[in-house]
Coordinates of C-alpha atoms and ligand atoms in Angstrom, one line a residue:
X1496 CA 74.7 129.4 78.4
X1497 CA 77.9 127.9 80.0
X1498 CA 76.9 124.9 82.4
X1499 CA 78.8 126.4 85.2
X1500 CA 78.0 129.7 85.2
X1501 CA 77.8 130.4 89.1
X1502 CA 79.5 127.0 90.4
X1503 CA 82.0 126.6 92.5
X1504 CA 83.8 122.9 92.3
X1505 CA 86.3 121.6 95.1
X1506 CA 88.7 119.0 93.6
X1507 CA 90.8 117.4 95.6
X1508 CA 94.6 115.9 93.9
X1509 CA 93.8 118.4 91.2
X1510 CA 97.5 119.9 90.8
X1511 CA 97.5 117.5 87.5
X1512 CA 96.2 114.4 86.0
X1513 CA 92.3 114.1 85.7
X1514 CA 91.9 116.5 88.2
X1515 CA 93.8 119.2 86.5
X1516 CA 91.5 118.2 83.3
X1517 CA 88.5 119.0 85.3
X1518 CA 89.7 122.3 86.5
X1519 CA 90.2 123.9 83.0
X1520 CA 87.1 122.4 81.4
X1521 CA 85.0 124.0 83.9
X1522 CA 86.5 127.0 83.9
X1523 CA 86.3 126.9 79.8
X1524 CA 82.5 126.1 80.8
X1525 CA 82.2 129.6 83.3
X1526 CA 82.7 127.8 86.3
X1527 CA 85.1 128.9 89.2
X1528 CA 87.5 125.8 90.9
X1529 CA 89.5 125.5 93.9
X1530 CA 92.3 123.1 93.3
X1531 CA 93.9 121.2 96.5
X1532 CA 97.0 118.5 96.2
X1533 CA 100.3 118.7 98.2
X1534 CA 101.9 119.4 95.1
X1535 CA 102.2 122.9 95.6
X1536 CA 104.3 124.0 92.6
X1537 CA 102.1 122.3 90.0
X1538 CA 99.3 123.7 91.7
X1539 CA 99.9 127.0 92.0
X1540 CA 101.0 127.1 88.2
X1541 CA 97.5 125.2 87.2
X1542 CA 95.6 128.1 89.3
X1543 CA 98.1 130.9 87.3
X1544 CA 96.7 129.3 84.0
X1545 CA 93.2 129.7 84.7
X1546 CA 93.3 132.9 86.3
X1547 CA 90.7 134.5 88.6
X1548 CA 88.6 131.6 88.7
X1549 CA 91.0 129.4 90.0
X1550 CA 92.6 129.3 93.5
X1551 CA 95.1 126.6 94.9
X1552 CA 95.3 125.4 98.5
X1553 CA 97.9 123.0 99.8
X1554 CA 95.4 119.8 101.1
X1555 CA 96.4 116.7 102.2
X1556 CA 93.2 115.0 101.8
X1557 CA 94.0 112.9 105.5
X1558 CA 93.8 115.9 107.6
X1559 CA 90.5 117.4 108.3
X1560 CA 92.0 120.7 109.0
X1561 CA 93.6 120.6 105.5
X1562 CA 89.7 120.2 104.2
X1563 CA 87.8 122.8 106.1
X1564 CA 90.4 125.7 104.7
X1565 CA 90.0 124.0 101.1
X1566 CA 85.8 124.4 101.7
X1567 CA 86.6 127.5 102.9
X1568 CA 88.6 128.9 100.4
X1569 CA 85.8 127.8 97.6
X1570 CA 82.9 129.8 99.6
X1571 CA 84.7 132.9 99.8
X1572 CA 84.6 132.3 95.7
X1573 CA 80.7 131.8 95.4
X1574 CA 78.4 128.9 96.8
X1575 CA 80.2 125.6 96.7
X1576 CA 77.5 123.3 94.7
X1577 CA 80.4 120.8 93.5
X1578 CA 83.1 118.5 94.7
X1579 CA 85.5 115.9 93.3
X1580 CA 86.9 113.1 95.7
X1581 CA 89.6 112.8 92.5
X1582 CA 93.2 112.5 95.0
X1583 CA 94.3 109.1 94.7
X1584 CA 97.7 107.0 95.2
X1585 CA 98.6 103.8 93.3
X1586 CA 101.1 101.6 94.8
X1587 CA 100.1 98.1 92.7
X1588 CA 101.2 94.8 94.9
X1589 CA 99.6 91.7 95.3
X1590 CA 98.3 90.4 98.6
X1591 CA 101.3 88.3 99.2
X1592 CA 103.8 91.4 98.7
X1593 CA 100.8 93.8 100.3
X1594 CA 101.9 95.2 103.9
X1595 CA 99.9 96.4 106.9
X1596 CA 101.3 100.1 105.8
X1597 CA 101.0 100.0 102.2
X1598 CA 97.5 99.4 102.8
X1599 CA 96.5 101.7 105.1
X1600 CA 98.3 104.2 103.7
X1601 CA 96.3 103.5 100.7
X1602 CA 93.1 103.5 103.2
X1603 CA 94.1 107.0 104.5
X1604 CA 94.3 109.0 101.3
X1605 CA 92.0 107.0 98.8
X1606 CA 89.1 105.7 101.2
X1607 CA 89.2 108.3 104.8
X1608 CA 90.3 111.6 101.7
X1609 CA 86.9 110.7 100.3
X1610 CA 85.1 110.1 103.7
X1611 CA 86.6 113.2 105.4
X1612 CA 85.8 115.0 102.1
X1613 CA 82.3 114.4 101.7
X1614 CA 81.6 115.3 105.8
X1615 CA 83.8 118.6 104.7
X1616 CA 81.5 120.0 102.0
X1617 CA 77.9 118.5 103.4
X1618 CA 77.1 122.2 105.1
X1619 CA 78.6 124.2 102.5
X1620 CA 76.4 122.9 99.7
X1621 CA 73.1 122.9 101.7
X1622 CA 74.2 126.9 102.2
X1623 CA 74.4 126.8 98.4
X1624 CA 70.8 125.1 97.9
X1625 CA 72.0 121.3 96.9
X1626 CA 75.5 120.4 95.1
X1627 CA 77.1 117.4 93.5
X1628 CA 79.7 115.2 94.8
X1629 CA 81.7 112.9 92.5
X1630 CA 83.8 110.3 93.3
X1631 CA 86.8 108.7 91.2
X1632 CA 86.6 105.2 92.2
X1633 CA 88.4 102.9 89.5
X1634 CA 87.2 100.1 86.9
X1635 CA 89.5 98.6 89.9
X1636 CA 86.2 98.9 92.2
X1637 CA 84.2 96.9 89.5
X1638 CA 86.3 93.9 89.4
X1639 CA 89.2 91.8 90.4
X1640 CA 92.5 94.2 89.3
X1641 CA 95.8 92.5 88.9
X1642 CA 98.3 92.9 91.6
X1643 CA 96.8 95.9 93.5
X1644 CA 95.0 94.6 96.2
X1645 CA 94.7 97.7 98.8
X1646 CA 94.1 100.0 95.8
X1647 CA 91.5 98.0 94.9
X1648 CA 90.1 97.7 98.8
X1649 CA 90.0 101.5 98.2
X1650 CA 88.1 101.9 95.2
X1651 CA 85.5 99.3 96.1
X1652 CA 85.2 101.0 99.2
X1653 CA 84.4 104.1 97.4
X1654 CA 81.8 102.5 95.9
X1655 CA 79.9 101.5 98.5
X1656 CA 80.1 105.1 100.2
X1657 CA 79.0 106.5 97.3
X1658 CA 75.6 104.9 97.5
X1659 CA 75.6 104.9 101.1
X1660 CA 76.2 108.5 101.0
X1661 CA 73.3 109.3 98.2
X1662 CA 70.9 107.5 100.2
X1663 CA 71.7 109.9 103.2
X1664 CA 71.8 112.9 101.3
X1665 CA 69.3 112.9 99.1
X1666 CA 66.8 115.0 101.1
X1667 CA 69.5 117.6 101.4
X1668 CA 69.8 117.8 97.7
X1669 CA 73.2 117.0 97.2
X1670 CA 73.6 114.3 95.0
X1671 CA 76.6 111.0 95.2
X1672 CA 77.8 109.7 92.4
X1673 CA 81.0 107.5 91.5
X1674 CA 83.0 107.5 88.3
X1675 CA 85.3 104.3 87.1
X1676 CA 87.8 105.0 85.0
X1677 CA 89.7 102.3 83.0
X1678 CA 93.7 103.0 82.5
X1679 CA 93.9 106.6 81.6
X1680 CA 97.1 108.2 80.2
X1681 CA 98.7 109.9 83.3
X1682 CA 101.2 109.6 85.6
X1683 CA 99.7 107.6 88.0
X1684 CA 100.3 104.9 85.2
X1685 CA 104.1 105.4 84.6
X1686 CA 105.0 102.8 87.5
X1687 CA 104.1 100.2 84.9
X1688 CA 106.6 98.4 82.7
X1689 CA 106.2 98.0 78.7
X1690 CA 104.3 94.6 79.3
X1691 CA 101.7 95.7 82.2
X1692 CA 100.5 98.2 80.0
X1693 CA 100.6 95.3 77.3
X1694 CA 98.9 93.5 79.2
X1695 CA 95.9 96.2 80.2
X1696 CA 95.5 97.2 76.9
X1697 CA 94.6 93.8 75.7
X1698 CA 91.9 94.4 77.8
X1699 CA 90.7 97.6 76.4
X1700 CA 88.0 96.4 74.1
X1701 CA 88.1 100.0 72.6
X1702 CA 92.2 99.2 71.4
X1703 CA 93.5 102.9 73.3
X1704 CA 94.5 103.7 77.0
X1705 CA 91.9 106.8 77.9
X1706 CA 93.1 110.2 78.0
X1707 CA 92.2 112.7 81.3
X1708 CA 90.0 114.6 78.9
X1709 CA 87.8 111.3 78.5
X1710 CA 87.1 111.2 82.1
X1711 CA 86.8 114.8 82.8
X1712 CA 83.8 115.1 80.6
X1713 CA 81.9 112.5 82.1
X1714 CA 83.0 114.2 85.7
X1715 CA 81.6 117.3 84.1
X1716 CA 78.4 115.9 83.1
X1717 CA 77.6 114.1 86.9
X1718 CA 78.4 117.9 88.4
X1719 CA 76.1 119.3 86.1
X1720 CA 72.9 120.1 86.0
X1721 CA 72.3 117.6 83.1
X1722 CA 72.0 114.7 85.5
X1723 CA 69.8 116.1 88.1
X1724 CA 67.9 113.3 88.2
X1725 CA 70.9 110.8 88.6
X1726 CA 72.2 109.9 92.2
X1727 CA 73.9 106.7 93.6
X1728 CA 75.0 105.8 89.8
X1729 CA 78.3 104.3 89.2
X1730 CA 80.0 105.3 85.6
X1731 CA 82.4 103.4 83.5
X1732 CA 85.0 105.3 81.2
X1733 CA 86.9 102.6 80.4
X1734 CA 86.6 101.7 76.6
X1735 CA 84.7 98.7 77.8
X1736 CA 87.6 97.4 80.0
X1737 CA 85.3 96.3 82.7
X1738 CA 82.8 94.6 80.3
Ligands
NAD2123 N1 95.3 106.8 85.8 C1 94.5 105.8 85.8 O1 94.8 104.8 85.1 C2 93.4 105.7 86.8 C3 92.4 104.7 86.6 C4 91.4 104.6 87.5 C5 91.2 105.5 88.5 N2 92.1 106.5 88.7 C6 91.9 107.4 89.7 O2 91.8 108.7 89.2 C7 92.2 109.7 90.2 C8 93.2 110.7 89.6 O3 94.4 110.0 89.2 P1 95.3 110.5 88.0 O4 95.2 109.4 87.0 O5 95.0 111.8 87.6 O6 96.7 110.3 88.6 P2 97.7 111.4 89.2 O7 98.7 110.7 90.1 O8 98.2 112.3 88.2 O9 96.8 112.3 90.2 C9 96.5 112.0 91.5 C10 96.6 113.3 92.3 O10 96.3 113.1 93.7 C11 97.2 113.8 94.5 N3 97.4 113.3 95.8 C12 98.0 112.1 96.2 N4 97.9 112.0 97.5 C13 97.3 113.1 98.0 C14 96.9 113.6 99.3 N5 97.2 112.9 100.4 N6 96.3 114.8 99.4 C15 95.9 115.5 98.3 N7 96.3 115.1 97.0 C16 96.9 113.9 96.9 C17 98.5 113.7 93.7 O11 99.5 114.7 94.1 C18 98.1 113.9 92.2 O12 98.0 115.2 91.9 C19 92.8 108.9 91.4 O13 91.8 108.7 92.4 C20 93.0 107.5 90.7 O14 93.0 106.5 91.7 C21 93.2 106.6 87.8

């Protein structure tokens, strides 16, 4: 039987990249997604693809309101038992070229998306019986990251409320985990020149930059049912770049 039979998954930023990945591998699986971003026209056409078991809703992950239509667009589709904090901006300075905006603009999508997020879908999942939040932190939240230092604030931070957050649910049985991809082949990436990417690669121990698909079924697993006993855990999909 397909894993998502009967699941609903929020995911947040998931007009393309990962996101987008995660959307049509569980709906290949039988599961039903809502997709918010504020990239409307790449959303909508993602939600066209996949047909009745996908919706799109404009979210900007900032704004609470923007989140309670987004949980309540994926109730009106079934119990919402899954969620991916996956919206993220990347806007790589050091700390001596690193502003008061740029990094608290980096706080307010990547760090208070995924705090406002996880408050949104708490009382929806224990409606639905227990669910499964995931959160895409970065192999940038496992270790010192050239020249990004309020990304990296971000994703580190998203660490830490991941466990936080699975120690406090727990007894509602919803369950926290975080993801840490390494470089993964999307557009979030394309602000690099040929010798950053030089320069990551040589760090890949596994010789390739991942693809969305690598990350999406890892995602895919921590939703499911297959790591019910798993909660608090941080994984690395890196090709050992964090090692
Ligand atoms: N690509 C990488 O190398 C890499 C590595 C580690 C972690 N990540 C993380 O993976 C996640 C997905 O990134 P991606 O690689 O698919 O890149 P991407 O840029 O294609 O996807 C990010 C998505 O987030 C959306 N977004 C940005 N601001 C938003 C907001 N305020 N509200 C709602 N949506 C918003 C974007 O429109 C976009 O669709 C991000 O959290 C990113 O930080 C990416």
């Amino acid at each position: 039987m397909a894993r998502f039979t009967d699941k609903v998954v929020l995911i947040s930023g998931g007009a393309r990249g990962q996101g987008a990945a995660e959307a049509r591998m569980l709906v290949a699986e039988g599961g039903r997604v809502v997709i918010g971003d504020v990239l409307e026209e790449q959303g909508r056409a993602l939600a066209a693809e996949l047909g009745a078991a996908a919706r799109f809703v404009r979210q900007d992950v900032t704004r609470l309101e923007d989140w309670q239509e987004a949980v309540a667009a994926a109730e009106a589709m079934g119990g919402l038992t899954g969620m991916v904090n996956n919206a993220g901006i990347y806007v790589p300075k050091p700390l001596m070229q690193t502003d008061a905006e740029l990094f608290e603009r980096h706080m307010r999508v990547n760090q208070l998306g995924c705090f406002l997020g996880m408050q949104a879908v708490v009382p929806a999942m224990e409606r639905a019986g227990g669910g499964s939040i995931v959160n895409i932190s970065s192999t940038a939240g496992l270790r010192g990251s050239p020249g990004a230092l309020a990304y990296s604030a971000t994703k580190w931070a998203l660490r830490g409320m991941t466990k936080a957050a699975a120690v406090d649910l727990a007894p509602k049985g919803i369950r926290v985990n975080s993801i840490h991809p390494g470089p993964i082949e999307t557009d979030m990436v394309k602000v690099w020149s040929n010798e950053q990417r030089a320069v990551r690669l040589a760090q890949i121990p596994m010789g390739r930059i991942g693809l969305a698909e690598d990350v999406a079924r890892a995602v895919l697993f921590l939703l499911s049912d297959d790591s019910a006993y798993m909660t608090g855990a941080e994984l690395s999909v890196d090709g050992g770049a964090s090692l």
